[in-house]
Coordinates of C-alpha atoms in Angstrom, one line a residue:
M973 CA -9.4 -34.6 -37.7
K974 CA -7.1 -37.5 -36.2
V975 CA -4.0 -35.9 -38.2
Q976 CA -5.1 -32.5 -36.6
E977 CA -5.6 -33.8 -33.6
R978 CA -2.0 -35.9 -33.3
R979 CA -0.5 -32.4 -34.5
R980 CA -2.2 -30.4 -31.3
R981 CA -0.7 -33.2 -29.2
D982 CA 2.7 -33.2 -30.8
R983 CA 3.0 -29.2 -30.1
G984 CA 2.5 -29.6 -26.2
P985 CA 0.4 -27.2 -24.2
K986 CA 0.6 -23.5 -24.9
G987 CA 1.8 -20.9 -22.6
R988 CA 4.9 -20.8 -20.0
P989 CA 4.8 -23.9 -18.4
L990 CA 4.5 -23.9 -14.3
D991 CA 7.7 -24.4 -12.1
D992 CA 6.8 -26.2 -9.2
S993 CA 9.4 -25.1 -7.3
A994 CA 8.7 -21.2 -8.1
L995 CA 5.0 -22.0 -7.1
A996 CA 6.3 -23.4 -3.5
E997 CA 8.1 -20.3 -3.1
V998 CA 5.5 -17.9 -3.9
R999 CA 2.8 -20.0 -1.4
T1000 CA 5.4 -19.6 1.4
L1001 CA 5.8 -15.8 0.5
L1002 CA 1.7 -15.5 0.4
G1003 CA 1.5 -17.7 3.7
S1004 CA -2.1 -17.6 4.9
R1005 CA -3.1 -14.0 3.3
P1006 CA -6.2 -14.2 1.4
R1007 CA -5.7 -14.6 -2.3
N1008 CA -8.0 -11.7 -3.1
R1009 CA -7.5 -10.0 -6.6
D1010 CA -6.9 -6.7 -5.1
L1011 CA -3.8 -7.8 -3.3
L1012 CA -1.9 -8.6 -6.5
I1013 CA 0.4 -5.4 -6.0
E1014 CA 1.0 -6.3 -2.3
F1015 CA 1.9 -9.7 -3.5
L1016 CA 4.3 -8.5 -6.6
H1017 CA 6.0 -6.3 -3.6
L1018 CA 6.4 -9.3 -1.6
I1019 CA 8.4 -11.0 -4.5
Q1020 CA 10.2 -8.1 -5.5
D1021 CA 11.3 -7.5 -1.9
E1022 CA 12.4 -11.4 -1.5
Y1023 CA 14.1 -12.0 -4.6
S1024 CA 15.2 -8.4 -6.0
C1025 CA 13.0 -8.9 -9.3
L1026 CA 10.0 -10.5 -10.5
S1027 CA 11.2 -13.5 -12.6
A1028 CA 8.9 -15.0 -15.6
R1029 CA 8.7 -18.6 -13.1
H1030 CA 7.5 -16.2 -10.3
L1031 CA 5.0 -14.3 -12.4
R1032 CA 3.6 -17.4 -13.5
A1033 CA 3.3 -19.0 -10.2
L1034 CA 1.7 -16.0 -8.7
A1035 CA -0.9 -16.2 -11.8
E1036 CA -1.6 -19.8 -11.0
E1037 CA -1.9 -19.1 -7.3
M1038 CA -4.5 -16.3 -7.5
R1039 CA -6.3 -17.8 -10.3
L1040 CA -5.5 -15.0 -12.7
A1041 CA -4.3 -14.7 -16.5
Q1042 CA -0.7 -14.6 -16.9
A1043 CA -1.3 -11.4 -19.1
E1044 CA -3.2 -9.8 -16.5
V1045 CA -0.3 -10.2 -13.7
Y1046 CA 2.2 -9.1 -16.3
E1047 CA 0.4 -5.9 -17.4
V1048 CA 0.0 -4.7 -14.0
A1049 CA 3.7 -5.8 -13.0
S1050 CA 5.0 -3.9 -15.9
F1051 CA 3.0 -0.9 -15.6
Y1052 CA 4.8 0.3 -12.1
D1053 CA 8.7 1.8 -12.1
H1054 CA 9.4 0.0 -9.1
F1055 CA 8.9 -3.6 -10.4
D1056 CA 11.7 -5.2 -12.2
V1057 CA 10.0 -7.9 -14.7
V1058 CA 12.9 -10.3 -15.8
K1059 CA 12.2 -12.6 -18.8
E1060 CA 13.8 -15.9 -19.2
G1061 CA 17.1 -15.5 -20.5
E1062 CA 17.6 -12.0 -19.2
P1063 CA 20.0 -11.3 -16.2
A1064 CA 18.6 -10.2 -12.7
P1065 CA 19.2 -6.5 -11.8
A1066 CA 22.5 -5.5 -9.9
P1067 CA 22.4 -6.4 -6.4
I1068 CA 22.7 -2.8 -5.4
T1069 CA 20.3 -0.1 -7.2
I1070 CA 21.0 3.5 -6.9
R1071 CA 18.1 5.8 -7.7
V1072 CA 19.3 9.5 -8.8
C1073 CA 16.3 12.0 -8.8
D1074 CA 16.4 13.9 -11.9
S1075 CA 13.6 16.0 -11.5
I1076 CA 13.5 19.8 -11.6
S1077 CA 15.1 20.8 -8.0
C1078 CA 17.4 18.4 -8.5
M1079 CA 18.2 18.9 -12.0
L1080 CA 19.1 22.6 -10.3
A1081 CA 21.2 20.7 -7.9
G1082 CA 23.8 19.2 -10.3
A1083 CA 21.6 15.6 -10.8
E1084 CA 23.1 15.2 -14.3
T1085 CA 26.6 15.6 -13.3
L1086 CA 26.1 13.1 -10.2
L1087 CA 24.6 10.8 -12.7
A1088 CA 27.3 11.1 -15.2
E1089 CA 30.1 10.4 -12.5
L1090 CA 28.4 7.6 -11.1
A1091 CA 27.8 6.0 -14.7
G1092 CA 31.8 6.4 -15.4
T1093 CA 32.7 4.8 -11.9
V1094 CA 30.7 2.1 -11.2
D1095 CA 30.6 -1.8 -11.9
P1096 CA 27.1 -2.1 -13.8
A1097 CA 27.4 -5.6 -12.5
A1098 CA 27.5 -4.9 -9.1
I1099 CA 25.8 -1.4 -9.0
R1100 CA 22.7 -0.5 -11.2
V1101 CA 22.4 3.3 -11.5
M1102 CA 18.8 4.8 -12.6
R1103 CA 17.2 7.7 -13.2
A1104 CA 14.1 8.3 -11.0
P1105 CA 11.3 10.8 -11.0
C1106 CA 10.9 13.1 -8.0
V1107 CA 11.5 11.2 -4.5
G1108 CA 10.3 14.0 -2.4
R1109 CA 13.4 15.2 -0.9
C1110 CA 13.6 18.5 -2.7
A1111 CA 14.9 20.4 0.3
G1112 CA 17.9 18.1 0.0
A1113 CA 18.6 18.3 -3.4
P1114 CA 20.5 16.2 -5.2
A1115 CA 18.4 13.7 -3.8
A1116 CA 19.0 9.8 -4.1
R1117 CA 18.2 6.4 -2.8
I1118 CA 20.4 3.7 -2.2
G1119 CA 18.8 0.3 -1.8
D1120 CA 16.1 1.4 1.0
R1121 CA 18.1 4.2 2.3
E1122 CA 17.2 8.1 1.4
V1123 CA 20.1 10.2 1.0
D1124 CA 20.3 14.3 0.9
N1125 CA 22.6 16.1 -0.9
A1126 CA 24.0 13.2 -2.5
T1127 CA 27.5 12.9 -3.8
S1128 CA 29.4 10.3 -5.9
D1129 CA 31.8 9.5 -3.5
G1130 CA 29.3 8.9 -0.6
L1131 CA 27.0 7.0 -2.2
L1132 CA 29.8 4.3 -3.5
E1133 CA 31.0 4.5 0.2
M1134 CA 27.5 3.3 1.3
A1135 CA 27.8 0.7 -1.2
R1136 CA 31.0 -0.6 -0.2
A1137 CA 30.0 -0.7 3.6
G1138 CA 26.3 -2.0 2.7
D1139 CA 24.7 1.0 3.7
T1140 CA 21.6 0.1 2.0
K1141 CA 18.4 -0.3 4.9
V1142 CA 15.8 2.3 5.7
V1143 CA 16.6 5.1 8.1
V1144 CA 13.6 5.9 10.3
P1145 CA 13.9 9.3 11.7
K1146 CA 12.5 10.1 15.4
Y1147 CA 8.9 10.8 15.5
T1148 CA 5.9 11.1 18.0
A1149 CA 5.0 7.6 18.3
L1150 CA 1.5 6.5 19.8
E1151 CA 2.4 6.7 23.5
A1152 CA 3.8 10.5 23.4
Y1153 CA 1.1 11.7 21.1
R1154 CA -1.4 10.0 23.5
A1155 CA 0.6 11.8 26.4
A1156 CA 0.0 15.3 24.7
G1157 CA -3.8 14.8 24.4
G1158 CA -4.0 13.1 21.2
Y1159 CA -7.3 10.9 20.3
Q1160 CA -9.1 12.4 23.4
L1161 CA -11.1 14.2 20.6
L1162 CA -11.5 11.0 18.7
Q1163 CA -13.2 9.7 21.8
K1164 CA -15.7 12.6 22.1
V1165 CA -16.5 12.2 18.4
R1166 CA -17.1 8.4 18.9
G1167 CA -18.9 8.8 22.1
G1168 CA -21.5 11.5 20.5
A1169 CA -20.2 14.6 22.3
I1170 CA -19.4 16.1 18.6
T1171 CA -21.6 15.1 15.8
A1172 CA -20.7 14.5 12.2
E1173 CA -23.0 17.3 11.1
S1174 CA -21.2 19.4 14.0
L1175 CA -17.7 18.5 12.4
I1176 CA -18.9 19.2 9.0
A1177 CA -19.9 22.6 9.7
T1178 CA -16.5 23.7 11.5
L1179 CA -14.4 22.2 8.9
Q1180 CA -16.7 24.4 6.3
D1181 CA -16.2 27.4 8.4
A1182 CA -12.6 27.0 8.9
G1183 CA -12.2 27.0 5.1
L1184 CA -10.2 23.7 5.3
R1185 CA -9.4 22.5 1.7
G1186 CA -8.1 19.3 -0.1
L1187 CA -4.3 20.2 -0.2
G1188 CA -3.2 17.4 -2.6
G1189 CA -3.8 19.2 -5.5
A1190 CA -7.7 20.1 -6.2
G1191 CA -8.5 22.2 -3.3
F1192 CA -11.7 20.8 -2.9
P1193 CA -13.6 22.1 0.4
A1194 CA -13.2 19.4 2.7
G1195 CA -16.4 19.6 4.7
K1196 CA -18.3 19.8 1.7
K1197 CA -16.8 16.6 0.6
W1198 CA -17.8 14.8 3.9
E1199 CA -21.2 15.8 3.6
I1200 CA -21.4 14.6 0.0
V1201 CA -20.4 11.1 0.4
R1202 CA -22.8 10.7 3.5
T1203 CA -25.7 11.6 0.9
Y1204 CA -24.9 8.2 -0.6
P1205 CA -26.0 5.0 0.8
G1206 CA -23.7 2.9 2.4
P1207 CA -21.4 0.5 2.8
R1208 CA -18.9 3.4 2.6
L1209 CA -15.0 3.5 2.3
M1210 CA -12.2 6.0 2.9
S1211 CA -8.9 6.5 1.2
I1212 CA -5.8 8.5 2.2
N1213 CA -3.6 9.3 -0.8
G1214 CA -0.2 9.5 0.4
D1215 CA 1.5 9.5 -3.4
E1216 CA 2.6 12.8 -3.6
G1217 CA 4.7 12.8 -6.7
E1218 CA 4.5 16.0 -8.1
P1219 CA 8.1 17.5 -8.8
G1220 CA 8.8 19.7 -6.1
T1221 CA 6.5 18.5 -3.1
F1222 CA 7.5 16.9 0.2
K1223 CA 5.2 18.3 2.8
D1224 CA 3.5 14.8 3.3
R1225 CA 6.5 13.0 4.0
V1226 CA 7.6 15.5 6.6
Y1227 CA 4.3 15.4 8.3
L1228 CA 4.0 11.9 8.4
E1229 CA 8.0 11.5 9.7
R1230 CA 7.3 13.7 12.5
D1231 CA 3.9 13.5 13.7
P1232 CA 1.9 10.7 12.0
H1233 CA -0.5 10.2 14.3
R1234 CA -2.2 13.6 13.5
T1235 CA -3.1 12.4 10.0
F1236 CA -4.3 9.2 11.7
E1237 CA -6.8 10.9 14.0
G1238 CA -7.9 13.1 11.8
A1239 CA -8.8 10.0 9.5
L1240 CA -10.5 8.1 12.1
I1241 CA -12.7 11.1 12.6
A1242 CA -13.4 11.6 9.1
A1243 CA -14.2 7.9 9.0
H1244 CA -16.7 7.7 11.9
A1245 CA -18.3 10.9 10.4
I1246 CA -18.9 9.1 7.2
E1247 CA -19.3 5.7 8.7
A1248 CA -16.8 4.4 6.5
E1249 CA -16.6 0.5 7.0
R1250 CA -12.6 0.6 6.5
I1251 CA -9.4 2.7 5.6
Y1252 CA -7.0 2.4 2.6
F1253 CA -4.0 4.4 3.4
Y1254 CA -2.0 4.7 -0.1
M1255 CA 1.7 5.4 0.5
R1256 CA 4.1 5.9 -2.3
D1257 CA 7.2 3.1 -2.6
E1258 CA 9.5 6.2 -2.9
Y1259 CA 9.1 6.6 1.0
P1260 CA 10.7 3.9 2.6
A1261 CA 11.1 5.5 6.0
V1262 CA 7.3 6.5 6.1
L1263 CA 6.0 3.1 5.3
A1264 CA 7.9 1.7 8.1
I1265 CA 6.5 4.4 10.5
L1266 CA 3.1 3.6 9.3
R1267 CA 3.3 -0.1 9.5
S1268 CA 4.6 0.2 13.2
E1269 CA 2.1 2.9 14.2
I1270 CA -1.3 0.9 12.5
A1271 CA 0.2 -2.1 14.6
A1272 CA 0.3 0.1 17.5
L1273 CA -3.4 1.7 17.2
E1274 CA -4.5 -2.0 16.6
A1275 CA -2.9 -3.2 20.0
A1276 CA -4.2 0.0 21.8
G1277 CA -7.8 -0.9 20.9
I1278 CA -8.0 2.5 19.0
A1279 CA -8.3 0.8 15.6
K1280 CA -9.8 -2.3 15.1
P1281 CA -7.5 -4.6 13.4
G1282 CA -7.7 -4.4 9.4
F1283 CA -9.8 -1.3 9.7
I1284 CA -6.8 0.8 8.4
E1285 CA -5.3 -1.2 5.4
L1286 CA -2.0 0.2 4.3
R1287 CA -1.4 0.0 0.4
R1288 CA 1.8 0.1 -1.0
G1289 CA 2.4 2.1 -4.4
A1290 CA 5.0 1.0 -6.8
G1291 CA 6.5 4.0 -8.4
A1292 CA 3.6 5.6 -10.8
Y1293 CA 2.9 9.5 -10.6
I1294 CA -0.4 9.0 -12.1
C1295 CA -1.5 7.4 -8.8
G1296 CA -1.8 10.9 -7.3
E1297 CA -4.8 11.0 -9.5
E1298 CA -7.5 9.7 -6.8
S1299 CA -9.4 7.5 -9.4
A1300 CA -5.8 6.2 -10.6
M1301 CA -5.1 5.4 -7.1
L1302 CA -8.3 3.5 -6.0
E1303 CA -7.3 1.4 -9.5
S1304 CA -4.1 0.6 -7.9
I1305 CA -5.9 -0.2 -4.6
E1306 CA -7.5 -2.7 -6.3
G1307 CA -4.7 -4.0 -7.6
K1308 CA -4.8 -2.9 -11.3
R1309 CA -2.8 -0.5 -13.3
G1310 CA -3.1 3.0 -12.1
L1311 CA -5.3 4.0 -15.0
P1312 CA -7.8 7.1 -14.3
R1313 CA -11.1 6.8 -14.5
H1314 CA -13.9 8.5 -16.8
R1315 CA -16.1 10.9 -14.8
P1316 CA -19.2 11.0 -13.8
P1317 CA -19.5 8.8 -11.8
Y1318 CA -17.3 10.4 -9.2
I1319 CA -15.9 8.3 -6.4
A1320 CA -17.9 9.9 -3.7
E1321 CA -20.5 7.9 -5.4
V1322 CA -18.7 4.9 -7.1
G1323 CA -15.2 5.0 -5.6
L1324 CA -13.3 2.0 -4.1
F1325 CA -14.9 -1.5 -5.1
G1326 CA -17.9 0.3 -6.4
R1327 CA -18.4 2.2 -3.2
P1328 CA -18.9 5.7 -1.9
T1329 CA -15.5 6.8 -1.1
L1330 CA -14.3 9.6 1.0
N1331 CA -10.4 10.3 -0.1
H1332 CA -8.2 12.8 1.4
N1333 CA -4.6 13.9 1.4
V1334 CA -2.4 13.5 4.2
E1335 CA -2.1 17.2 5.3
T1336 CA -5.7 17.9 4.8
L1337 CA -6.2 15.2 7.5
W1338 CA -3.3 16.3 9.5
W1339 CA -5.2 19.6 10.1
V1340 CA -8.5 18.1 11.4
R1341 CA -8.0 17.6 15.0
D1342 CA -6.4 21.4 15.5
I1343 CA -9.4 23.0 13.7
V1344 CA -11.9 21.2 15.8
E1345 CA -10.1 21.7 19.2
K1346 CA -9.2 25.3 18.7
G1347 CA -12.0 26.5 16.4
A1348 CA -12.7 27.3 12.5
K1349 CA -12.1 30.9 13.4
W1350 CA -8.5 30.3 14.7
F1351 CA -7.6 28.1 11.5
A1352 CA -9.4 30.8 9.2
A1353 CA -7.6 33.8 10.8
L1354 CA -4.4 32.1 10.2
G1355 CA -4.3 33.3 6.4
K1356 CA -4.1 36.7 4.6
P1357 CA -7.6 38.5 4.3
G1358 CA -9.8 36.7 1.7
H1359 CA -7.5 33.5 1.7
P1360 CA -8.4 31.7 4.9
G1361 CA -6.3 29.0 6.6
V1362 CA -2.5 28.3 6.8
R1363 CA -0.7 26.4 4.3
S1364 CA 2.5 23.7 4.2
W1365 CA 4.8 25.1 1.7
S1366 CA 7.6 22.9 -0.1
V1367 CA 10.2 25.7 -1.3
S1368 CA 13.0 24.4 -3.1
G1369 CA 15.4 25.5 -6.0
R1370 CA 17.6 28.6 -5.8
V1371 CA 16.9 30.0 -2.2
K1372 CA 19.2 30.1 0.9
D1373 CA 17.2 28.0 3.1
P1374 CA 14.9 25.3 1.3
G1375 CA 12.2 23.1 3.3
L1376 CA 8.9 22.8 4.6
K1377 CA 7.5 26.6 5.4
L1378 CA 4.4 27.3 7.1
A1379 CA 2.9 30.3 5.8
P1380 CA -0.6 31.9 5.4
A1381 CA -2.8 30.9 2.3
G1382 CA -2.3 33.9 0.0
V1383 CA 1.2 34.6 0.7
T1384 CA 3.5 35.7 -2.3
V1385 CA 6.4 34.0 -3.6
R1386 CA 8.6 37.1 -2.6
E1387 CA 7.2 36.8 0.9
L1388 CA 8.3 33.2 0.7
I1389 CA 11.7 33.8 -0.5
E1390 CA 12.6 36.6 1.6
Q1391 CA 10.7 36.2 5.1
H1392 CA 11.0 32.1 5.2
C1393 CA 14.0 31.1 3.1
G1394 CA 16.3 33.6 3.9
G1395 CA 16.3 35.0 0.7
M1396 CA 17.8 33.9 -2.6
A1397 CA 21.2 31.5 -2.5
E1398 CA 24.6 33.3 -2.6
G1399 CA 25.2 34.7 -6.3
H1400 CA 21.9 34.5 -7.7
E1401 CA 19.1 36.5 -8.6
F1402 CA 15.3 35.7 -8.7
K1403 CA 14.1 35.0 -12.3
A1404 CA 11.1 32.9 -12.2
F1405 CA 9.1 30.2 -10.1
L1406 CA 6.9 27.3 -10.1
P1407 CA 3.9 28.1 -7.9
G1408 CA 2.4 24.4 -7.5
G1409 CA 4.8 22.0 -9.0
A1410 CA 5.4 20.7 -12.6
S1411 CA 1.8 21.4 -13.3
G1412 CA 1.1 24.5 -12.0
G1413 CA 3.2 26.5 -14.6
I1414 CA 6.0 28.7 -14.7
L1415 CA 5.8 32.4 -13.9
P1416 CA 8.3 35.1 -13.9
A1417 CA 9.8 37.2 -10.9
S1418 CA 7.7 40.1 -11.8
M1419 CA 4.5 38.1 -10.7
A1420 CA 5.8 37.3 -7.6
D1421 CA 3.6 39.7 -5.7
I1422 CA 0.5 37.6 -6.8
P1423 CA -1.3 35.8 -3.7
L1424 CA -0.8 32.2 -3.9
D1425 CA -4.0 30.3 -3.6
F1426 CA -6.5 28.3 -5.3
G1427 CA -8.3 30.3 -8.0
G1428 CA -8.0 34.2 -8.1
E1429 CA -5.1 36.1 -10.1
L1430 CA -3.0 33.0 -10.1
A1431 CA -5.6 31.1 -12.3
K1432 CA -6.1 34.0 -14.4
Q1433 CA -2.5 33.6 -15.3
G1434 CA -3.0 30.3 -16.3
A1435 CA -1.2 28.7 -13.2
F1436 CA -2.3 27.0 -9.8
V1437 CA -0.8 26.4 -6.6
G1438 CA -1.8 22.5 -6.7
S1439 CA 0.0 20.9 -3.5
H1440 CA 1.7 24.1 -3.0
A1441 CA 5.3 23.0 -4.3
V1442 CA 7.1 26.3 -5.0
V1443 CA 10.4 25.9 -6.8
I1444 CA 12.5 28.8 -7.5
F1445 CA 14.6 29.8 -10.4
S1446 CA 17.6 32.3 -10.9
D1447 CA 19.5 34.3 -13.4
K1448 CA 21.8 31.1 -14.0
D1449 CA 18.6 28.9 -15.1
S1450 CA 16.7 28.9 -18.5
A1451 CA 13.3 28.4 -18.5
K1452 CA 13.5 26.1 -21.7
A1453 CA 15.6 23.8 -19.9
A1454 CA 13.5 23.8 -17.1
T1455 CA 10.5 23.4 -19.3
I1456 CA 12.0 20.5 -21.5
N1457 CA 12.6 18.6 -18.0
L1458 CA 9.0 19.0 -16.8
L1459 CA 7.8 17.9 -20.0
K1460 CA 10.2 14.8 -19.9
F1461 CA 8.6 14.0 -16.3
F1462 CA 5.2 14.0 -18.1
S1463 CA 5.9 12.0 -21.0
H1464 CA 7.5 9.4 -18.5
E1465 CA 4.7 9.6 -16.3
S1466 CA 1.8 9.0 -18.4
C1467 CA -0.5 6.1 -18.0
G1468 CA -0.7 5.8 -21.6
Q1469 CA -4.4 5.5 -21.8
C1470 CA -5.5 8.3 -23.8
T1471 CA -3.6 9.6 -27.0
P1472 CA -3.6 13.2 -26.3
C1473 CA -1.3 12.5 -23.7
R1474 CA 0.1 10.0 -24.4
E1475 CA 1.5 11.2 -27.8
G1476 CA 1.3 14.4 -26.8
T1477 CA 3.8 14.8 -24.1
G1478 CA 6.7 12.8 -26.1
K1479 CA 5.9 15.0 -29.0
M1480 CA 6.2 18.5 -27.1
V1481 CA 9.3 17.2 -25.8
S1482 CA 10.8 16.3 -29.2
L1483 CA 9.3 19.6 -30.5
L1484 CA 10.9 21.6 -27.7
E1485 CA 14.5 19.7 -28.1
K1486 CA 14.6 20.2 -31.7
E1487 CA 17.2 22.7 -32.8
G1488 CA 16.3 26.2 -34.4
A1489 CA 13.2 27.9 -33.8
L1490 CA 10.4 26.4 -31.9
D1491 CA 7.5 25.3 -34.0
E1492 CA 4.8 27.4 -32.2
P1493 CA 2.0 26.6 -34.2
A1494 CA 2.6 23.2 -33.5
L1495 CA 3.2 23.6 -30.1
R1496 CA -0.1 25.3 -29.8
D1497 CA -2.1 22.9 -31.8
L1498 CA -0.9 20.1 -29.1
E1499 CA -2.0 22.2 -26.3
T1500 CA -5.3 22.4 -27.3
V1501 CA -5.7 19.0 -28.3
M1502 CA -3.8 18.0 -25.0
R1503 CA -6.3 20.3 -22.6
D1504 CA -9.4 19.4 -24.2
S1505 CA -9.2 15.6 -24.7
S1506 CA -7.1 13.9 -22.1
I1507 CA -9.2 11.8 -19.7
C1508 CA -7.4 13.3 -16.3
G1509 CA -5.4 16.5 -15.3
L1510 CA -1.8 15.2 -16.2
G1511 CA -2.4 15.7 -19.8
Q1512 CA -4.8 18.8 -19.4
A1513 CA -1.9 20.4 -17.2
A1514 CA 1.2 19.1 -18.9
P1515 CA 1.3 22.1 -21.5
N1516 CA 1.4 25.0 -18.9
P1517 CA 5.1 25.3 -18.4
V1518 CA 5.0 25.5 -22.3
N1519 CA 2.3 28.1 -22.6
H1520 CA 4.6 30.1 -20.0
L1521 CA 7.5 29.5 -21.7
L1522 CA 6.1 30.9 -24.9
V1523 CA 4.4 33.8 -23.1
H1524 CA 6.9 35.1 -20.5
F1525 CA 10.3 33.9 -21.4
R1526 CA 11.0 34.3 -25.3
E1527 CA 14.5 35.3 -24.4
D1528 CA 15.1 32.0 -23.5
I1529 CA 13.4 30.4 -26.7

């Protein structure tokens, strides 16, 4: 026994040693903030922002400070794309990072050429060039981000000039701030609700009569959601999902960059109606300008006494599409990897921190004030017959005038192109479209007169509107190339929790890229397994473009 004990002592303590200077640096960054477990991702952001990476010494120090296992801190840090984990002996990232979006709209606009030009020009020791999934600027494709500066219609010369000039800081667009919003009648409705002039029951009835649905993808009736959450005993919480990562989607960014208090007022009304103790606003890290706006306006709401300090808590995503799925988002808010939860129970019953939780998309809340002030009939009448309401369509691709288009629910793609986008781009003939981003499938132009809405004829075709992201393809585009791009996105963004999605998405890419005739039986087998066995909608919907490629675009195979 004595020999064994001596050998153990000679080996020294196991694990990475604690660096006292790193611990002091971490403590300085964290300041007086509580060392709560759910703040892990926020603390990782603090370190990344200060040191441009997450070194092993800082991760070790953070684990010590938060009383967490090093493995737990590492697995969270390494899960998210926007954290640069640097191990011992590895070089830190270059001082400037250029992220070029390579998702579908940017692919059509020449992202691959832009990436190639940058790769052949930059000094990798000075500038790091990275591929990025959709950055939510599809109307300005190809889009890029240099440091925290978002760039539309990016060119290699323009990006390199910004790098030389140090033009890498966030640029906040002009928007309606609190004072201007209140001057135009903002928050008067909230006062009426808080004063009891408008009851929760009345609000719920109005939303249901208006036909307002969740506009983040699932389309669940908003009023019904409030009603369900209220049936579960408190304390209750609320979350706002600002993680619009679906390729082709940018509507939430535009609304928050223009008039953020519409969403805030809708959120505060909803929180009052369900008696939520706190609102957690989860915003994707790809939107630095929006994050700056939200920080400023939350502080303004607190200073004005409209929201109590800490009642609206901003949480910052870190580059993970899967966190757009509501339960994965809640896991991320709790400081964990964004792994979707098994359901039931649903989050309305067991949600954030185990409490009943109301979760809404940014745009859904944006419409609450107008609907209550102008009436349910007003909103419902804005849609086409049988399709109540107006919708915000993110339109990009081969059209003359891409952008955010306000059009009725039930509008057709042909109407969007001709009446809202100025027609097809010069020299392009309409060939195909995505009705709902990457997961909504890809349909031929012959189906461009199908009403766009949840369910109906669109669902019969195995497609859906989802987050209302419409991408237009022309005769210059290959449906197969588009499908490969979409499946590469899903493969990259799979959380890896379930085998059908983790392995199936990658296998679909390899089968599609294989030379020669497609192995259609293998693709169909994979499709069945992924749809039937994946935990969440990512794996279940990922085969949609492949299915439509095989059915509608035989000439492109």
